[in-house]
Tab-separated table of C-alpha atoms (C1' of nucleotides) in Angstrom:
chain	number	residue	atom	x	y	z
A	47	MET	CA	23.679	-0.007	-6.746
A	48	ASP	CA	23.322	2.722	-4.177
A	49	ILE	CA	22.056	1.567	-0.828
A	50	ALA	CA	21.982	4.290	1.806
A	51	ASP	CA	23.944	3.705	4.987
A	52	VAL	CA	20.919	3.078	7.123
A	53	SER	CA	21.675	-0.418	8.341
A	54	ALA	CA	20.357	-1.086	11.822
A	55	PRO	CA	21.582	-3.749	14.220
A	56	PRO	CA	19.879	-7.102	13.537
A	57	ASP	CA	18.363	-6.995	17.018
A	58	ALA	CA	16.789	-3.540	16.580
A	59	ALA	CA	13.705	-3.189	18.753
A	60	ARG	CA	10.327	-3.931	17.286
A	61	VAL	CA	8.015	-0.934	17.012
A	62	SER	CA	5.547	-1.016	19.902
A	63	ALA	CA	1.817	-1.373	19.477
A	64	SER	CA	1.264	1.752	21.584
A	65	PHE	CA	3.359	3.839	19.180
A	66	LEU	CA	1.041	2.700	16.401
A	67	ALA	CA	-2.203	3.115	18.367
A	68	ARG	CA	-2.564	6.776	17.370
A	69	ASP	CA	-4.226	8.668	14.524
A	70	ALA	CA	-3.045	7.297	11.167
A	71	ARG	CA	-2.211	10.862	10.088
A	72	VAL	CA	0.276	11.113	12.953
A	73	VAL	CA	1.681	7.612	12.647
A	74	ALA	CA	2.241	7.754	8.876
A	75	PRO	CA	5.150	10.254	8.770
A	76	ALA	CA	6.588	8.667	11.930
A	77	LEU	CA	6.890	5.325	10.118
A	78	LEU	CA	9.344	6.733	7.574
A	79	GLY	CA	12.780	5.231	8.176
A	80	LYS	CA	11.508	2.244	10.139
A	81	LEU	CA	12.309	-1.267	8.978
A	82	LEU	CA	10.258	-4.152	7.635
A	83	VAL	CA	12.012	-7.446	8.330
A	84	ARG	CA	11.156	-10.784	6.778
A	85	ASP	CA	13.871	-13.390	7.188
A	86	GLU	CA	16.999	-12.081	5.443
A	87	VAL	CA	15.120	-9.283	3.673
A	88	VAL	CA	15.233	-5.900	5.424
A	89	LEU	CA	13.498	-2.892	3.864
A	90	ARG	CA	13.550	0.726	5.052
A	91	ILE	CA	10.193	2.487	4.642
A	92	THR	CA	10.476	5.507	2.321
A	93	GLU	CA	6.869	6.305	1.369
A	94	VAL	CA	3.479	5.899	3.083
A	95	GLU	CA	-0.139	7.044	2.927
A	96	ALA	CA	-2.551	7.581	5.846
A	97	TYR	CA	-6.130	6.302	5.688
A	98	TRP	CA	-7.763	7.775	8.760
A	99	TRP	CA	-10.814	7.274	10.907
A	100	PRO	CA	-13.704	8.149	10.822
A	101	ASP	CA	-14.459	10.560	7.946
A	102	ASP	CA	-11.992	9.633	5.206
A	103	THR	CA	-13.926	8.827	2.010
A	104	ALA	CA	-10.847	7.110	0.541
A	105	ASN	CA	-10.632	4.653	3.448
A	106	HIS	CA	-11.534	0.994	2.867
A	107	CYS	CA	-13.539	1.184	6.095
A	108	ARG	CA	-15.748	4.039	4.861
A	109	MET	CA	-18.634	1.597	4.279
A	110	GLY	CA	-18.199	-0.211	7.591
A	111	ARG	CA	-16.835	-3.574	8.571
A	112	THR	CA	-16.372	-6.280	5.922
A	113	ALA	CA	-14.506	-9.572	5.796
A	114	ARG	CA	-11.667	-7.969	3.852
A	115	ASN	CA	-11.105	-4.913	6.038
A	116	ALA	CA	-11.616	-6.717	9.365
A	117	PRO	CA	-7.959	-6.322	10.475
A	118	MET	CA	-8.238	-2.533	10.149
A	119	TRP	CA	-10.718	-2.516	13.023
A	120	GLY	CA	-8.458	-4.597	15.218
A	121	PRO	CA	-5.547	-3.586	17.427
A	122	ALA	CA	-2.778	-1.344	16.108
A	123	GLY	CA	0.342	-3.095	14.885
A	124	ASN	CA	-1.377	-5.798	12.897
A	125	ALA	CA	-0.922	-5.980	9.150
A	126	TYR	CA	-3.763	-5.346	6.730
A	127	VAL	CA	-2.957	-6.951	3.370
A	128	TYR	CA	-5.378	-6.865	0.481
A	129	LEU	CA	-5.282	-7.748	-3.199
A	130	CYS	CA	-5.510	-4.847	-5.627
A	131	TYR	CA	-6.499	-5.250	-9.283
A	132	GLY	CA	-6.484	-8.974	-8.734
A	133	LEU	CA	-2.699	-9.218	-8.562
A	134	HIS	CA	-0.979	-6.818	-6.195
A	135	ALA	CA	-0.705	-7.513	-2.450
A	136	MET	CA	-0.794	-4.167	-0.605
A	137	LEU	CA	0.721	-3.960	2.882
A	138	ASN	CA	-0.796	-1.642	5.492
A	139	VAL	CA	0.072	-1.148	9.160
A	140	VAL	CA	-3.080	-0.914	11.292
A	141	THR	CA	-3.204	2.188	13.522
A	142	ASP	CA	-5.578	3.908	15.941
A	143	ALA	CA	-7.543	2.297	18.780
A	144	GLU	CA	-9.276	-1.047	18.507
A	145	GLY	CA	-12.724	-0.501	16.994
A	146	GLU	CA	-11.493	2.320	14.747
A	147	GLY	CA	-10.846	1.476	11.081
A	148	ALA	CA	-7.565	3.129	10.095
A	149	ALA	CA	-4.200	2.141	8.628
A	150	VAL	CA	-1.040	3.340	6.897
A	151	LEU	CA	-0.293	1.988	3.415
A	152	ILE	CA	3.369	1.211	2.746
A	153	ARG	CA	4.045	2.601	-0.733
A	154	GLY	CA	7.802	2.503	-1.048
A	155	CYS	CA	10.982	1.105	0.533
A	156	GLU	CA	14.713	1.001	-0.014
A	157	PRO	CA	16.621	-2.251	0.376
A	158	VAL	CA	18.840	-2.599	3.445
A	159	ALA	CA	19.572	-6.336	3.265
A	160	GLY	CA	18.543	-9.342	1.207
A	161	LEU	CA	18.798	-7.525	-2.094
A	162	GLU	CA	19.328	-10.684	-4.124
A	163	THR	CA	16.180	-12.254	-2.695
A	164	VAL	CA	14.229	-9.114	-3.516
A	165	ARG	CA	15.579	-9.034	-7.051
A	166	ALA	CA	14.632	-12.663	-7.559
A	167	ARG	CA	11.101	-11.906	-6.407
A	168	ARG	CA	10.981	-8.883	-8.737
A	169	ARG	CA	11.910	-10.484	-12.062
A	170	GLY	CA	15.557	-9.520	-11.654
A	171	LEU	CA	14.775	-5.811	-11.851
A	172	ASP	CA	17.166	-3.327	-10.282
A	173	GLY	CA	17.295	0.205	-8.932
A	174	PRO	CA	14.351	2.210	-7.607
A	175	ALA	CA	11.926	0.388	-9.946
A	176	LEU	CA	12.443	-2.533	-7.584
A	177	LEU	CA	10.582	-0.976	-4.668
A	178	ASN	CA	8.885	2.335	-5.499
A	179	GLY	CA	5.230	1.346	-5.346
A	180	PRO	CA	2.931	-0.526	-2.965
A	181	GLY	CA	2.505	-3.589	-5.160
A	182	LYS	CA	6.280	-3.798	-5.504
A	183	VAL	CA	6.748	-3.776	-1.731
A	184	GLY	CA	4.258	-6.624	-1.386
A	185	ALA	CA	6.072	-8.594	-4.077
A	186	ALA	CA	9.510	-7.949	-2.541
A	187	LEU	CA	8.282	-9.362	0.779
A	188	ALA	CA	6.428	-12.210	-0.975
A	189	LEU	CA	3.172	-11.281	0.730
A	190	ASP	CA	-0.362	-12.368	-0.065
A	191	SER	CA	-3.703	-11.834	1.619
A	192	THR	CA	-3.084	-14.688	4.066
A	193	TRP	CA	-0.754	-12.242	5.878
A	194	SER	CA	-3.681	-9.962	6.643
A	195	GLY	CA	-4.133	-9.731	10.412
A	196	HIS	CA	-0.523	-10.770	11.132
A	197	ALA	CA	0.967	-9.098	14.240
A	198	LEU	CA	3.975	-6.989	13.196
A	199	PHE	CA	5.005	-6.128	16.754
A	200	GLU	CA	5.729	-9.717	17.794
A	201	ARG	CA	8.676	-11.942	16.956
A	202	SER	CA	7.393	-13.550	13.796
A	203	GLY	CA	7.905	-13.961	10.062
A	204	LEU	CA	7.242	-10.292	9.335
A	205	GLU	CA	8.237	-7.594	11.810
A	206	LEU	CA	8.310	-3.805	12.016
A	207	ARG	CA	11.486	-2.563	13.702
A	208	GLU	CA	13.046	0.726	14.703
A	209	GLY	CA	15.298	2.410	12.143
A	210	VAL	CA	16.919	5.711	11.256
A	211	ALA	CA	14.446	8.608	11.040
A	212	PRO	CA	14.682	10.796	7.920
A	213	ARG	CA	16.260	14.249	8.058
A	214	ALA	CA	13.421	15.814	6.056
A	215	ILE	CA	9.974	14.787	4.862
A	216	VAL	CA	7.921	15.681	1.784
A	217	ALA	CA	4.143	15.303	1.449
A	218	GLY	CA	1.422	15.426	-1.187
A	219	PRO	CA	-1.998	14.064	-2.138
A	220	ARG	CA	-2.657	10.343	-2.082
A	221	VAL	CA	-2.542	8.286	-5.282
A	222	GLY	CA	-5.372	6.430	-7.016
A	223	ILE	CA	-8.318	7.703	-5.003
A	224	ASP	CA	-10.297	9.613	-7.653
A	225	PHE	CA	-13.479	8.123	-6.204
A	226	ALA	CA	-13.064	10.049	-2.939
A	227	LYS	CA	-14.534	13.446	-2.098
A	228	PRO	CA	-12.474	16.467	-3.228
A	229	ARG	CA	-11.403	17.326	0.314
A	230	ASP	CA	-9.935	13.848	0.742
A	231	ARG	CA	-8.378	13.823	-2.727
A	232	ARG	CA	-6.598	17.092	-1.974
A	233	ALA	CA	-5.479	16.212	1.553
A	234	ARG	CA	-1.709	15.891	1.872
A	235	LEU	CA	-1.677	12.445	3.504
A	236	ARG	CA	1.092	10.907	1.445
A	237	PHE	CA	4.524	11.206	3.062
A	238	ALA	CA	7.992	10.326	1.821
A	239	ILE	CA	11.634	10.714	2.761
A	240	ALA	CA	12.859	13.903	1.108
A	241	GLY	CA	15.339	13.234	-1.678
A	242	SER	CA	14.874	9.461	-1.693
A	243	ARG	CA	14.788	7.867	-5.114
A	244	TRP	CA	12.911	4.855	-3.679
A	245	VAL	CA	9.640	6.760	-3.934
A	246	SER	CA	6.846	6.607	-6.541
A	247	GLN	CA	5.466	9.652	-8.355
A	248	ARG	CA	7.760	12.166	-6.675
A	249	ALA	CA	6.560	15.175	-8.694
A	250	THR	CA	3.537	15.974	-6.496
A	251	LEU	CA	5.504	15.918	-3.233
A	252	THR	CA	6.623	19.129	-1.516
A	253	PRO	CA	8.364	19.952	1.787
A	254	TRP	CA	6.372	19.164	4.920
A	255	ARG	CA	6.830	19.900	8.593
A	256	ALA	CA	4.948	18.429	11.519
A	257	HIS	CA	2.273	20.623	13.032
B	97	DA	C1'	-25.727	-15.831	-7.897
B	98	DC	C1'	-24.015	-11.845	-10.701
B	99	DA	C1'	-21.765	-7.736	-12.489
B	100	DA	C1'	-18.639	-4.066	-11.713
B	101	DG	C1'	-14.546	-2.122	-10.604
B	102	DG	C1'	-10.253	-1.460	-7.925
B	103	DA	C1'	-5.209	2.606	-2.557
B	104	DT	C1'	-1.298	-1.079	-9.552
B	105	DC	C1'	2.418	-2.654	-12.595
B	106	DC	C1'	4.495	-3.543	-16.859
B	107	DT	C1'	5.119	-3.248	-21.805
B	108	DC	C1'	4.891	-0.988	-25.788
B	109	DT	C1'	4.406	3.247	-28.714
C	108	DG	C1'	0.570	8.057	-22.536
C	109	DA	C1'	-2.302	4.041	-23.313
C	110	DG	C1'	-3.893	-0.460	-22.485
C	111	DG	C1'	-3.996	-5.193	-20.756
C	112	DA	C1'	-3.279	-8.389	-16.960
C	113	DT	C1'	-6.085	-10.774	-13.457
C	114	DC	C1'	-9.298	-11.993	-9.535
C	115	DC	C1'	-11.198	-10.831	-5.262
C	116	DT	C1'	-14.485	-7.967	-2.778
C	117	DT	C1'	-18.548	-5.729	-2.731
C	118	DG	C1'	-23.271	-4.402	-3.317
C	119	DT	C1'	-27.190	-5.680	-5.478
C	120	DT	C1'	-30.771	-9.103	-7.358
DNA sequence: ACAAGGATCCTCT
DNA sequence: GAGGATCCTTGTT
């Protein structure tokens, strides 16, 4: 089992709300390498997607405020968790200013600690299949929609902490948004750590550099 | 109150 | 590569 040497000290600083209170398209690549911590389980973020404000036709907030997407309009650093296809809990990190509906979907992670707990929550699976997909991340952290609105930047049951930034990043179009307008379908708003195997659908990803 | 469909995953061929 | 699982959210009546 290959786990990269990316372990961070257990008291690594939590990511600040101000870091997250920026455009989702800027925050998304900057989240790669950071850590999600729930009890003994520590996951390093390897793949994300940005859902930005205000003109993204793939964004859950495109139709305005609803009970489900309410956390997306709140302060940056809260979680937005929703149920997809009736069974998968999808974890997002809320970004942008309060009153703006935007977030970053966590699509993939690599295990840093708590591997046995993760495997138990994932039917004993192993390898990248354990964590390369947003529903798999939700399952590994044992999340459900009651976590929606949870503050990730406070000491609590689920925290976002500083980690080791990736050396290189790849990007490509977002997954599963065929309903969106062509411009938004094409937009390269999916980011991943270059070379990581803990990433879903790697074929459409190509080298990316910040602008 | 109802019908439709979804930012997916797994199994099987 | 195809299809089923599974249920909540949403928009419409």
